[in-house]
CSV table of C-alpha atoms in Angstrom, one decimal:
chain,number,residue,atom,x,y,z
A,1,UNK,CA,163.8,15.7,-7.2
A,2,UNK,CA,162.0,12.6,-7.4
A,3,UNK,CA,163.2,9.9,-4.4
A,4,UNK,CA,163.6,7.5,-7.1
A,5,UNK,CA,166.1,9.8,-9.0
A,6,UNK,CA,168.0,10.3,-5.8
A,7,UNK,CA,168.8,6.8,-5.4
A,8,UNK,CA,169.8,6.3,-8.6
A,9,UNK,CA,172.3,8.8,-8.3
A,10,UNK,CA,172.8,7.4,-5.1
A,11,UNK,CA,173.9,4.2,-6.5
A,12,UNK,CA,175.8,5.7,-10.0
A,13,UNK,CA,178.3,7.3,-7.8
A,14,UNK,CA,179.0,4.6,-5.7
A,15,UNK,CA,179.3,2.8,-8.6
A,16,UNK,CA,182.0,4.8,-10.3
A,17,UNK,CA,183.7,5.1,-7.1
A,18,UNK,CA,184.3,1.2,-7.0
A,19,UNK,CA,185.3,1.6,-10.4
A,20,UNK,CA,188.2,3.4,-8.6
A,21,UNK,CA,188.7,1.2,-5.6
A,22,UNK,CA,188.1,-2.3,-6.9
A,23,UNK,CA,187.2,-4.0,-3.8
A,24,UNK,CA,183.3,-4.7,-4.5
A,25,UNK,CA,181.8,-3.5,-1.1
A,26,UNK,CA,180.7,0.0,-3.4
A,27,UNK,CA,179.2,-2.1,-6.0
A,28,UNK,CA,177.3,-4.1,-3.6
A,29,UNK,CA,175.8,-0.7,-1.6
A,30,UNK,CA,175.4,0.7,-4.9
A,31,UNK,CA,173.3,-2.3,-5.9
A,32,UNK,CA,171.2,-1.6,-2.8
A,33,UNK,CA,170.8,2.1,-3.9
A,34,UNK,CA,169.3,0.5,-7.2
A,35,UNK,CA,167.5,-1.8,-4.7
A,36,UNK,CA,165.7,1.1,-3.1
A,37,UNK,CA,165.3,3.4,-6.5
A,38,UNK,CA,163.2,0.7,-7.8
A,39,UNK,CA,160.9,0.8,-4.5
A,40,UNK,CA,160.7,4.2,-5.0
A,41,UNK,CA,159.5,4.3,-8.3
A,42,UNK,CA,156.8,1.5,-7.4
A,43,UNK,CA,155.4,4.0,-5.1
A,44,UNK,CA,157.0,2.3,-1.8
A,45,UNK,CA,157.0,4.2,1.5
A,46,UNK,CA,161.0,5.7,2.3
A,47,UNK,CA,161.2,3.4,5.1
A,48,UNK,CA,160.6,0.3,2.8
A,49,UNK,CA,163.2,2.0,0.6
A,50,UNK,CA,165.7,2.3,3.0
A,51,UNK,CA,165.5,-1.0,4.6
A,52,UNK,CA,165.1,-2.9,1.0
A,53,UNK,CA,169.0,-1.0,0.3
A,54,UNK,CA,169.7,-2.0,3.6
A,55,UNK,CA,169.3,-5.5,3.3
A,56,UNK,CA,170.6,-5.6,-0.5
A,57,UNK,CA,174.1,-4.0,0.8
A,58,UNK,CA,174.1,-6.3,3.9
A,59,UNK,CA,173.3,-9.3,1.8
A,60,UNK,CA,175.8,-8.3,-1.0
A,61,UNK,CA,178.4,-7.3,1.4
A,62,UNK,CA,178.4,-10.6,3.0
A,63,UNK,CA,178.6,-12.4,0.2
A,64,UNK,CA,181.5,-10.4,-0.9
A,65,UNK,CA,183.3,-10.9,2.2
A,66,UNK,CA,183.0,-14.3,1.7
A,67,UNK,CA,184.7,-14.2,-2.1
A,68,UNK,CA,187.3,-12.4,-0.6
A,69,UNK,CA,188.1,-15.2,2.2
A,70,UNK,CA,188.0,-17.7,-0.7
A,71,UNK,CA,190.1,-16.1,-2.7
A,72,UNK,CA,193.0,-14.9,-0.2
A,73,UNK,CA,193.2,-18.7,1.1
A,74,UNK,CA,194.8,-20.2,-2.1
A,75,UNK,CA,196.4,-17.1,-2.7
A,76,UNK,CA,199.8,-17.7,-0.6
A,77,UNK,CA,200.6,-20.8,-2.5
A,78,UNK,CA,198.9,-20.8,-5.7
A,79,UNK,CA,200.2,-17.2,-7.0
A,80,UNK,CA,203.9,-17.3,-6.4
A,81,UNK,CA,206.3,-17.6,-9.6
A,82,UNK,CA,209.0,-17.3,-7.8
A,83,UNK,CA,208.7,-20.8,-5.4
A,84,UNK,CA,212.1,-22.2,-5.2
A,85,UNK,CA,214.4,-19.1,-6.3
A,86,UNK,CA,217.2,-18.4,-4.2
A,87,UNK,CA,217.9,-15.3,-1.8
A,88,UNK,CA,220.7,-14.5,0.3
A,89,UNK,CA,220.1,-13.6,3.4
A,90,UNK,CA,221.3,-9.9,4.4
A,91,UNK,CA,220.1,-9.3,8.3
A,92,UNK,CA,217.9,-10.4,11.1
A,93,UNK,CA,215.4,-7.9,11.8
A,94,UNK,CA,214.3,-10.6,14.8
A,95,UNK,CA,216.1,-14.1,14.9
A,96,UNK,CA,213.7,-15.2,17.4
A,97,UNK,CA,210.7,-15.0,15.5
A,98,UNK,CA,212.5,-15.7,12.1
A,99,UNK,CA,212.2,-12.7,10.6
A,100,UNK,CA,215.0,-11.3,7.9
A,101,UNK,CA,215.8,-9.3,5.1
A,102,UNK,CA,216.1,-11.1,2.0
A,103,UNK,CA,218.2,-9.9,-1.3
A,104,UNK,CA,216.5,-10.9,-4.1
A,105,UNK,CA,216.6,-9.5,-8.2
A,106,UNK,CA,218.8,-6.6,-7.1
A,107,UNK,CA,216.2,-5.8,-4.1
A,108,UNK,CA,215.6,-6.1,-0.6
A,109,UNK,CA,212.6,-8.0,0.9
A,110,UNK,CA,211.0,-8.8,4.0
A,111,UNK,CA,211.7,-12.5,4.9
A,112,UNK,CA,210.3,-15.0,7.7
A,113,UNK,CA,212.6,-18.3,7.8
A,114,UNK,CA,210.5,-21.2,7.7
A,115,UNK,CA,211.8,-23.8,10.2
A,116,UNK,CA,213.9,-24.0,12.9
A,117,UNK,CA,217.7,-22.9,11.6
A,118,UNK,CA,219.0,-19.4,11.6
A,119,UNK,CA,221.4,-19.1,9.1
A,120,UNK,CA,224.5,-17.0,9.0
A,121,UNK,CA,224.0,-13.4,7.1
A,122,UNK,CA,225.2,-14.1,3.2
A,123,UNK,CA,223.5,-17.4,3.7
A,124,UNK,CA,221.7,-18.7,0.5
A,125,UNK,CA,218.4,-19.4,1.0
A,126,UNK,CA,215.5,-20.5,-1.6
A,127,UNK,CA,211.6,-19.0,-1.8
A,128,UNK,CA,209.0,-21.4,-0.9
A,129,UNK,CA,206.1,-19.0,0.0
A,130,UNK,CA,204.6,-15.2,-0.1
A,131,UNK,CA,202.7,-14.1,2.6
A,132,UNK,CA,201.7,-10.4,1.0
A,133,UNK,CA,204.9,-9.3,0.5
A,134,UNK,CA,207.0,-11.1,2.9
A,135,UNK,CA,208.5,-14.1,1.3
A,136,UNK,CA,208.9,-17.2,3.2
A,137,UNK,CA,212.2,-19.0,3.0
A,138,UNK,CA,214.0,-22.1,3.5
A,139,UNK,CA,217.1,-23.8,3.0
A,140,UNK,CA,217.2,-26.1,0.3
A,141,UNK,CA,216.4,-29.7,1.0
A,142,UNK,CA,219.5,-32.0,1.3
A,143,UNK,CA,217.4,-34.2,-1.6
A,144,UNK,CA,217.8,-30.8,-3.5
A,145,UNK,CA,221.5,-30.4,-3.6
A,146,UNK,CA,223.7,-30.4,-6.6
């Protein structure tokens, strides 16, 4: 088999795979396959192959990583429909670090309390952050209150 065939396949599969995952970090090293397939094909030497994929997955995965810091910042704040629903408050897992379990929509969820108060169990609390899948509460604002 011709290098140049190798690679390609080489970079295909990764390709597909990341199809799968979703994350980028295959596209990027498959890019690099590509990278050194069309080295190959120019009549390059295997080490010139190698390190052009090399530095095209490098390059790419940096870049990547980079889109993916970007995009988790605004995430937290930006994403979250459910801002300023309420909860009520079912358990401390730890009241010293202000972490609970939350009902909310028929459901239980992993809470942190944002501030300082630690709320009775059956308290009512309202959503007004996500971090992942823990919801950050609060009480509701005096300003708030019917």
């Amino acid at each position: 088999m011709e290098p140049y065939l190798a690679w390609i396949v080489a970079g295909f599969v990764l390709v597909i795979i990341e199809l799968l995952t979703g994350t980028f970090y295959l596209l990027v090293i498959g890019v690099g396959a590509f990278a050194g397939a069309i080295l190959a094909w120019a009549g390059a030497g295997y080490f010139v192959q190698a390190v052009a994929a090399c530095a095209v997955a490098l390059a790419g995965g940096a870049w990547v990583h980079a889109w993916h810091a970007r995009q988790k910042k605004g995430e937290v704040e930006d994403n979250l429909l459910d801002r300023g629903q309420p909860v009520v408050l079912e358990s401390w897992v730890d009241a010293a670090s202000g972490r609970a379990r939350v009902q909310y929509r028929g459901a239980s969820w992993d809470a942190r309390i944002a501030g300082a108060e630690r709320p009775e169990a059956g308290a009512t609390l309202y959503i007004v952050g996500q971090d992942g899948t823990t919801f950050l509460v609060g009480v509701m604002p005096a300003s708030k209150q019917p």
